[in-house]
C-alpha positions as MATLAB code, in Angstrom:
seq = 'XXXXXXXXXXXXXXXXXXXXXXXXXXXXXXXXXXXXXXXXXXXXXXXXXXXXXXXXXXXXXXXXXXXXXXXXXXXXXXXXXXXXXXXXXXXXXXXXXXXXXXXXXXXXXXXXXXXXXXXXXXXXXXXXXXXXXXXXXXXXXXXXXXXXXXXXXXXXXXXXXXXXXXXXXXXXXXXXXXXXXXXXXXXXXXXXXXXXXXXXXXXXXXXXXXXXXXXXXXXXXXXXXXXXXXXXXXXXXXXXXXXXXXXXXXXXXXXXXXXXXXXXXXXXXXXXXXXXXXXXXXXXXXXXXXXXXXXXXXXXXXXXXXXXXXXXXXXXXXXXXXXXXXXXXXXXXXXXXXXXXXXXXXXXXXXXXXXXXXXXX';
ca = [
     -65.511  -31.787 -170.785;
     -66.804  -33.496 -167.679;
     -64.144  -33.789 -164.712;
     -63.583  -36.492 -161.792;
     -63.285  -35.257 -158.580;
     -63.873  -37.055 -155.073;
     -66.281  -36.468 -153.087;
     -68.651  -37.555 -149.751;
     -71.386  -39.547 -150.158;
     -73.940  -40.821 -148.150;
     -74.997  -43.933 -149.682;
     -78.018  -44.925 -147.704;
     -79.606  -44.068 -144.815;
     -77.774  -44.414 -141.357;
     -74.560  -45.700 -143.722;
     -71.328  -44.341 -142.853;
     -70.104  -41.831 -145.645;
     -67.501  -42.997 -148.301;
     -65.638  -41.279 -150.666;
     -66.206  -41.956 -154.183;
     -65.341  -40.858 -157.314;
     -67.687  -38.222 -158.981;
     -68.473  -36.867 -162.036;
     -68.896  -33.010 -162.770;
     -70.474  -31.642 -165.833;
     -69.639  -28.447 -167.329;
     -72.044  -26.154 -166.508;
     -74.858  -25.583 -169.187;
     -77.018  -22.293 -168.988;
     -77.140  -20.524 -166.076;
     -74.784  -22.922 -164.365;
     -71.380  -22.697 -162.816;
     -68.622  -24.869 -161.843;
     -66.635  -24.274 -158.310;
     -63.249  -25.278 -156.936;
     -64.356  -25.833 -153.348;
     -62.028  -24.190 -151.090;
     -63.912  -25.077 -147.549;
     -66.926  -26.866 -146.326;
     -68.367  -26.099 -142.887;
     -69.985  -29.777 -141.486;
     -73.095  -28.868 -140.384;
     -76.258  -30.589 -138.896;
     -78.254  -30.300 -141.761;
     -75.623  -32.875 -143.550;
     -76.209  -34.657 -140.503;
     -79.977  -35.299 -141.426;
     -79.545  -35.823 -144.847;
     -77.025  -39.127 -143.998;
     -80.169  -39.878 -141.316;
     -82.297  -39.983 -143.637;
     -84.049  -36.886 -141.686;
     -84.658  -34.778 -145.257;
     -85.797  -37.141 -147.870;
     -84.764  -40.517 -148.937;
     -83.279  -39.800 -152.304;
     -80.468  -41.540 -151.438;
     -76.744  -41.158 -152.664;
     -76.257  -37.577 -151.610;
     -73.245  -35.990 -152.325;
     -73.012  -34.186 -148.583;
     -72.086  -30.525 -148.049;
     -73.443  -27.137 -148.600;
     -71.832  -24.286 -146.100;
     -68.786  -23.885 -148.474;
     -66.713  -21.099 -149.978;
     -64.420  -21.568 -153.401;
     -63.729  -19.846 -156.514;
     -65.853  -19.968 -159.680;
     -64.052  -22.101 -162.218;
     -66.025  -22.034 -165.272;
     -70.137  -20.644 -166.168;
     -72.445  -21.580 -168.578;
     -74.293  -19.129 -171.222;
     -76.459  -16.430 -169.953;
     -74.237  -15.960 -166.951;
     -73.687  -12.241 -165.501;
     -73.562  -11.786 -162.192;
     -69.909  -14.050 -161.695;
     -66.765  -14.869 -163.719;
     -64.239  -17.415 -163.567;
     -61.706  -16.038 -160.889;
     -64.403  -15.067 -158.496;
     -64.181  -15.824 -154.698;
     -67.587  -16.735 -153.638;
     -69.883  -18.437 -150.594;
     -72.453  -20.653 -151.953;
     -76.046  -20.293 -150.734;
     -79.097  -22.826 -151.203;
     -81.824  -20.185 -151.792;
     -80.999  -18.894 -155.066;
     -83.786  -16.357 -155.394;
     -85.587  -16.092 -159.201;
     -86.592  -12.643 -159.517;
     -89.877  -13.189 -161.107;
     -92.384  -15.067 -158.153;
     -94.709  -13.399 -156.319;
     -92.528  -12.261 -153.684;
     -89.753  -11.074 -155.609;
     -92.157   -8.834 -156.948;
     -93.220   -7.615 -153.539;
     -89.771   -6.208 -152.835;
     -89.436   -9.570 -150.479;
     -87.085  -11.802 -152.096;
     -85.906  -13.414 -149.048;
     -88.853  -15.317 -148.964;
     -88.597  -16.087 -153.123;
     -90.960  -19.323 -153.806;
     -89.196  -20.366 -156.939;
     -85.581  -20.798 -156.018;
     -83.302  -23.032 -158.094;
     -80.432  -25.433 -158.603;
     -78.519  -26.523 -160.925;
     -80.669  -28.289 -163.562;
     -77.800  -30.836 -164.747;
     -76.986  -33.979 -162.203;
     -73.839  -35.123 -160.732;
     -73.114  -38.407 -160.940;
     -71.148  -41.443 -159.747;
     -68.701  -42.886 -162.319;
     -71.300  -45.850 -163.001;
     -73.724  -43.122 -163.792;
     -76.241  -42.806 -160.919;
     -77.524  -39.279 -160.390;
     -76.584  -38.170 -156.944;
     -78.560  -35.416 -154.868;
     -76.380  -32.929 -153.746;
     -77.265  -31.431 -150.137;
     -79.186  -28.533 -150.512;
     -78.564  -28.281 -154.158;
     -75.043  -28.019 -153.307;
     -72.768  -30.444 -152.589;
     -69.587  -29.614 -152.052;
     -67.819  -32.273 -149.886;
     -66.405  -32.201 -152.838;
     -63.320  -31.084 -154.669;
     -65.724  -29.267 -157.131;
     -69.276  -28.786 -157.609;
     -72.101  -27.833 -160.038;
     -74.577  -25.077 -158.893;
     -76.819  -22.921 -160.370;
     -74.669  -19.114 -160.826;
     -76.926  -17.344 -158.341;
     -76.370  -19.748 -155.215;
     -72.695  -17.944 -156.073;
     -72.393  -14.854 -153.993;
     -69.226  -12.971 -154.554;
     -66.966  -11.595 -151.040;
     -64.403  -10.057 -150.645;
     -61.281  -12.831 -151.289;
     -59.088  -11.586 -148.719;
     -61.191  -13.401 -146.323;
     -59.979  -17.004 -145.214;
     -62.397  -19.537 -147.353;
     -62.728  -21.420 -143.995;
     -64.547  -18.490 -142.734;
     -66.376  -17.281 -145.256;
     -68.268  -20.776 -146.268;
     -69.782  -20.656 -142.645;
     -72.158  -17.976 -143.763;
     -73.434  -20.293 -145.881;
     -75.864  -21.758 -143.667;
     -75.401  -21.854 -140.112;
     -73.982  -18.738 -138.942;
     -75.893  -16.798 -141.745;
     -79.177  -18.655 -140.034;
     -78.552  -17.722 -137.054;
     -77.543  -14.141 -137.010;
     -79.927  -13.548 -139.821;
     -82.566  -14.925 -136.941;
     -82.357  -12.824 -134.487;
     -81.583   -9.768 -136.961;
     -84.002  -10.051 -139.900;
     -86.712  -12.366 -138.428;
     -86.686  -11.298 -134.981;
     -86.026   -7.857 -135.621;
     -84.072   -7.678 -132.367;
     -83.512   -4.039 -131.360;
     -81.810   -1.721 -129.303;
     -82.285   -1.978 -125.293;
     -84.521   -5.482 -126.107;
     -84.230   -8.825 -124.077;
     -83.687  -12.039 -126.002;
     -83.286  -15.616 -125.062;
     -81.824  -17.927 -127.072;
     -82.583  -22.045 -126.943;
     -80.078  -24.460 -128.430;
     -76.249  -23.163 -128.119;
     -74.628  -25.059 -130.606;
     -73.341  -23.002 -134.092;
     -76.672  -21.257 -135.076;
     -77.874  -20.389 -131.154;
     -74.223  -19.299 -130.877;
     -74.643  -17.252 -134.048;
     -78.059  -16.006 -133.030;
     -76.343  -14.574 -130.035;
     -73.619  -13.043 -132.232;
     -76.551  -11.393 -133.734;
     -78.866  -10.036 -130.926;
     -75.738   -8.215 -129.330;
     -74.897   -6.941 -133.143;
     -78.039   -5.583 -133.146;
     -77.649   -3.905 -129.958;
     -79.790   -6.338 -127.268;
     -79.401   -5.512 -123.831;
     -79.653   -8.636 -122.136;
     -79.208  -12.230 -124.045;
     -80.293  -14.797 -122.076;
     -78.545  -18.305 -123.541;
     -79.936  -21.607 -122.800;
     -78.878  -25.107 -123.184;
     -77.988  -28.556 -121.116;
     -74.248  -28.702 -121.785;
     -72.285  -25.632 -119.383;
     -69.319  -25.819 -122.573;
     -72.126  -24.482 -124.851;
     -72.705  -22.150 -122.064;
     -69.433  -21.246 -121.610;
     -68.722  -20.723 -125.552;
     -71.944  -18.717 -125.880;
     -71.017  -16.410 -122.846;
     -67.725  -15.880 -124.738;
     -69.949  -14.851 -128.028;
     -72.019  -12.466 -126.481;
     -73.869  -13.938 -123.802;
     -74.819  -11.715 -120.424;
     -76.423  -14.715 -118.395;
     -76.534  -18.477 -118.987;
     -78.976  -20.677 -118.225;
     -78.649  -24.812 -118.165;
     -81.740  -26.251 -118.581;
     -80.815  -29.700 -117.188;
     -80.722  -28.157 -113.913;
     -83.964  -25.381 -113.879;
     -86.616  -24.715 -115.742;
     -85.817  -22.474 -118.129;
     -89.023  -20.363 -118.734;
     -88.666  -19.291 -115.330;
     -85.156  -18.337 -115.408;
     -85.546  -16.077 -118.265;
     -88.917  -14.708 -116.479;
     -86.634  -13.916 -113.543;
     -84.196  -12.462 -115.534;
     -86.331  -10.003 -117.236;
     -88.297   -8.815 -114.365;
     -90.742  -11.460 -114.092;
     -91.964  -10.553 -117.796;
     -90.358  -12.921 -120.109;
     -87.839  -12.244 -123.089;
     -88.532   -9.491 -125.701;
     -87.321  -12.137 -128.669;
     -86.768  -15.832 -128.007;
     -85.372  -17.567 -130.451;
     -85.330  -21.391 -130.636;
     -82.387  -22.981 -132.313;
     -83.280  -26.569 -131.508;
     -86.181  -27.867 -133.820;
     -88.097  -29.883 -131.610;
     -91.971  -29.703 -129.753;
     -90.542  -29.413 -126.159;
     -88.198  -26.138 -126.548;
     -90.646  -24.604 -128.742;
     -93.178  -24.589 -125.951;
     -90.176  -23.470 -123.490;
     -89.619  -20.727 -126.118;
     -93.624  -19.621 -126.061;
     -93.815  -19.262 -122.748;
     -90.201  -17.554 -122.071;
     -91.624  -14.808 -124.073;
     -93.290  -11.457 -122.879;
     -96.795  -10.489 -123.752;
     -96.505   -8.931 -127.454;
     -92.990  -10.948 -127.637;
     -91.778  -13.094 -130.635;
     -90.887  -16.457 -130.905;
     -88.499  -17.290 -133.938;
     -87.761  -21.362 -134.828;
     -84.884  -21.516 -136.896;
     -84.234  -25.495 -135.124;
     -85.124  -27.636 -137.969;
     -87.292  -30.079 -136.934;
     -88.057  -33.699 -138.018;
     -91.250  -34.870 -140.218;
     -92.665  -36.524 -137.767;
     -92.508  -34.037 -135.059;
     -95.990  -32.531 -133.620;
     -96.383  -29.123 -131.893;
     -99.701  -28.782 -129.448;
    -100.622  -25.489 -127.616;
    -103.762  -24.402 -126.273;
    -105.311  -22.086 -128.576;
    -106.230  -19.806 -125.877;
    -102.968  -18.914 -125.407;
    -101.589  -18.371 -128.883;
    -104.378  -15.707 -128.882;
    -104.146  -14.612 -125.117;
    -100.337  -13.598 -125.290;
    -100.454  -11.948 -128.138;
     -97.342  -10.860 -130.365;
     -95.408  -13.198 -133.447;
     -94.958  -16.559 -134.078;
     -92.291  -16.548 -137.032;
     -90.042  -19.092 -138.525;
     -86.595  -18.547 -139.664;
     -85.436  -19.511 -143.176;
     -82.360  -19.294 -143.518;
     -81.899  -15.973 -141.232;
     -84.557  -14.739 -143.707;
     -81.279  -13.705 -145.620;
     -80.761  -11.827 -148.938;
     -77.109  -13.559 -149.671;
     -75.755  -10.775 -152.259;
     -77.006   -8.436 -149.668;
     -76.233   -9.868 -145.973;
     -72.840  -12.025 -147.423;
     -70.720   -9.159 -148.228;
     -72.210   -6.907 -145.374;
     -71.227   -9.981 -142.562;
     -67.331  -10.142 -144.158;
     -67.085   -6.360 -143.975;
     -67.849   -6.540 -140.685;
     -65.774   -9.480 -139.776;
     -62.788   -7.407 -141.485;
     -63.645   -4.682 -139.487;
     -63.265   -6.668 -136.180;
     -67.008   -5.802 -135.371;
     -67.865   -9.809 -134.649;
     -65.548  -12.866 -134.819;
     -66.733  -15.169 -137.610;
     -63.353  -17.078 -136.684;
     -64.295  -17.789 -133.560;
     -67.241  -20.506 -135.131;
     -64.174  -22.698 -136.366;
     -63.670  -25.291 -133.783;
     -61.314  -27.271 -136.240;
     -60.415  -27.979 -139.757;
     -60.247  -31.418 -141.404;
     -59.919  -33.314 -144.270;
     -62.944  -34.983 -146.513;
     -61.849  -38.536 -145.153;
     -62.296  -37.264 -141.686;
     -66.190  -36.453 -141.967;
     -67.749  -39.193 -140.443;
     -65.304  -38.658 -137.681;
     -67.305  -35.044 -137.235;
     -70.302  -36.003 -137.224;
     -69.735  -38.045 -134.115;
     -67.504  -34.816 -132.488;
     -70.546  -33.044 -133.634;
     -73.543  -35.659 -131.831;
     -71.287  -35.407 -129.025;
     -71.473  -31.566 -128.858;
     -67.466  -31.501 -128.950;
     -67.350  -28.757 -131.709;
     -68.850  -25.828 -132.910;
     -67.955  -26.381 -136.474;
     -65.704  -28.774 -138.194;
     -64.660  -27.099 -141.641;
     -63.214  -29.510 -144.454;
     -60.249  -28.078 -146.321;
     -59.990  -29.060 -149.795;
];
């Protein structure tokens, strides 16, 4: 039967966040219930409350969580009640066009959970990113369920996913950063940070990290970082010239979202380079460059979604390799909270205090 569980909602746009009763169906075909473990607060839940996304106000906030699978609905395979798993938003169908291709990362038909949440008075909510789990359990569709290894600490393991699965997966699957290459990254908050993670994973010789703040410097030097540059102080397509032998960066990858560091991250590249945007921008945002130049320099213009990630493929790989001691997914946890303190982290989180708060449930 249904359950009652709190949960974080944004009840209108700019409004602070509230807890509130909500109401969880069981899950009907293809559906799954999960006992949210740990939520990562991230940016995205940022714009949603902002009304940055869509106005479909009350969302129920959250989506970079881990838990185990508490109940599933008929026709479901792939996970069983018991199951320790990080919940994705790109839940790929198997059947589009690009499934087909071999290319499911970009799938065009992804899905959610076709029941709604609710408050107790009824109203449907919208759950971030067909998620929601600031919450003590949520309804998802089974295959935004990716089972990991459980020995893993769920405050870890929900980070990859969305932000530290975005970024690594940027500068790894979109970027296709390689061995001996030069990258710059824009934006040193969690996914820049993660993106840096990713280039030195992937064996970059130089990674070039930008931003205005010197502690996102500083934490970004500790991730992986060989120079720093703050932008406040020098222009920063020169700097990364300078630093690559007057050429410009192999991969650049801008983890802002907005008009100004995409140009910085054009022109930081090399001839033949790549720029990747995994920043999410706002609707209203405009991007102008001479036309000239987009054909003069040559090279790739890509966008990143989601670190272009296969989650049963990349999720399981990333934990292995945390286990291992190959990268530090830990080190992404600035602090953990509790679902009343939320609001409270999103202002640590304007302020650039944190990496990542992570609700404990």
């Amino acid at each position: 039967m249904p359950q009652q569980v709190q949960g974080v909602i944004a009840p209108g746009k700019n409004e602070p966040v509230r807890i509130e009763a909500v109401t969880v169906p069981d899950p009907g075909p293809g559906e799954a219930v999960v006992q949210v473990q740990a939520c990562g607060v991230c940016h995205t839940d940022l714009h949603y409350k902002q009304g940055g996304i869509n106005d479909d106000f009350p969302f129920l906030l959250g989506h970079e969580a881990a838990g185990v699978v508490e109940s599933v609905g008929a026709g479901v395979a792939d996970v069983a009640p018991g199951d320790f798993v990080i919940l994705n938003w790109r839940a790929v169908c198997g059947r589009c066009r690009a499934c087909l291709r071999g290319r499911p990362w970009y799938c065009f038909d992804t899905h959610n959970a076709r029941q709604k949440m609710t408050l107790a008075g009824g109203r449907e909510l919208s759950p971030a990113l067909g998620i929601g789990a600031f919450a003590e359990k949520t309804l998802v569709a089974a295959g935004q369920c990716t089972k990991v290894d459980p020995a893993v600490s769920p405050a870890i393991a929900g980070l990859l996913g969305c932000g530290v699965m975005a970024g690594i997966g940027a500068a790894v699957n979109t970027g296709q950063v390689g061995r001996g290459d030069s990258v710059a990254v824009i934006g040193c908050g969690g996914v820049g940070d993660a993106a840096v993670v990713g280039a030195r994973l992937a064996g970059a010789a130089r990674i070039i990290a930008v931003d205005i703040d010197d502690r996102k410097l500083r934490t970004a030097g500790a991730m992986g970082a060989t120079h720093t540059v703050n932008s406040r102080d020098t222009d920063p397509v020169e700097a990364i010239r300078e630093l690559t032998g007057g050429f410009g960066a192999d991969v650049v990858i801008e983890a802002v979202g907005r008009p100004e560091t995409y140009e910085q991250a054009f022109y930081a590249r090399d001839l033949a380079g790549t720029v990747v945007l995994v920043g999410v921008p706002t609707p209203e945002m405009k991007l102008e460059l001479p036309l000239l130049d987009v054909f003069g320099r040559g090279g790739a213009l890509k966008s990143s979604w989601y670190g272009d990630c296969l989650p049963s493929r990349d999720f399981p790989m990333l934990i292995d390799l945390h286990q291992q001691g190959r990268i530090d997914l830990g080190a992404f946890v600035t602090e953990t909270i509790g679902l009343d303190d939320v609001e409270k982290a999103f202002a640590r989180m304007q302020e650039g205090d944190v990496l990542r708060s992570v609700v404990l449930l």
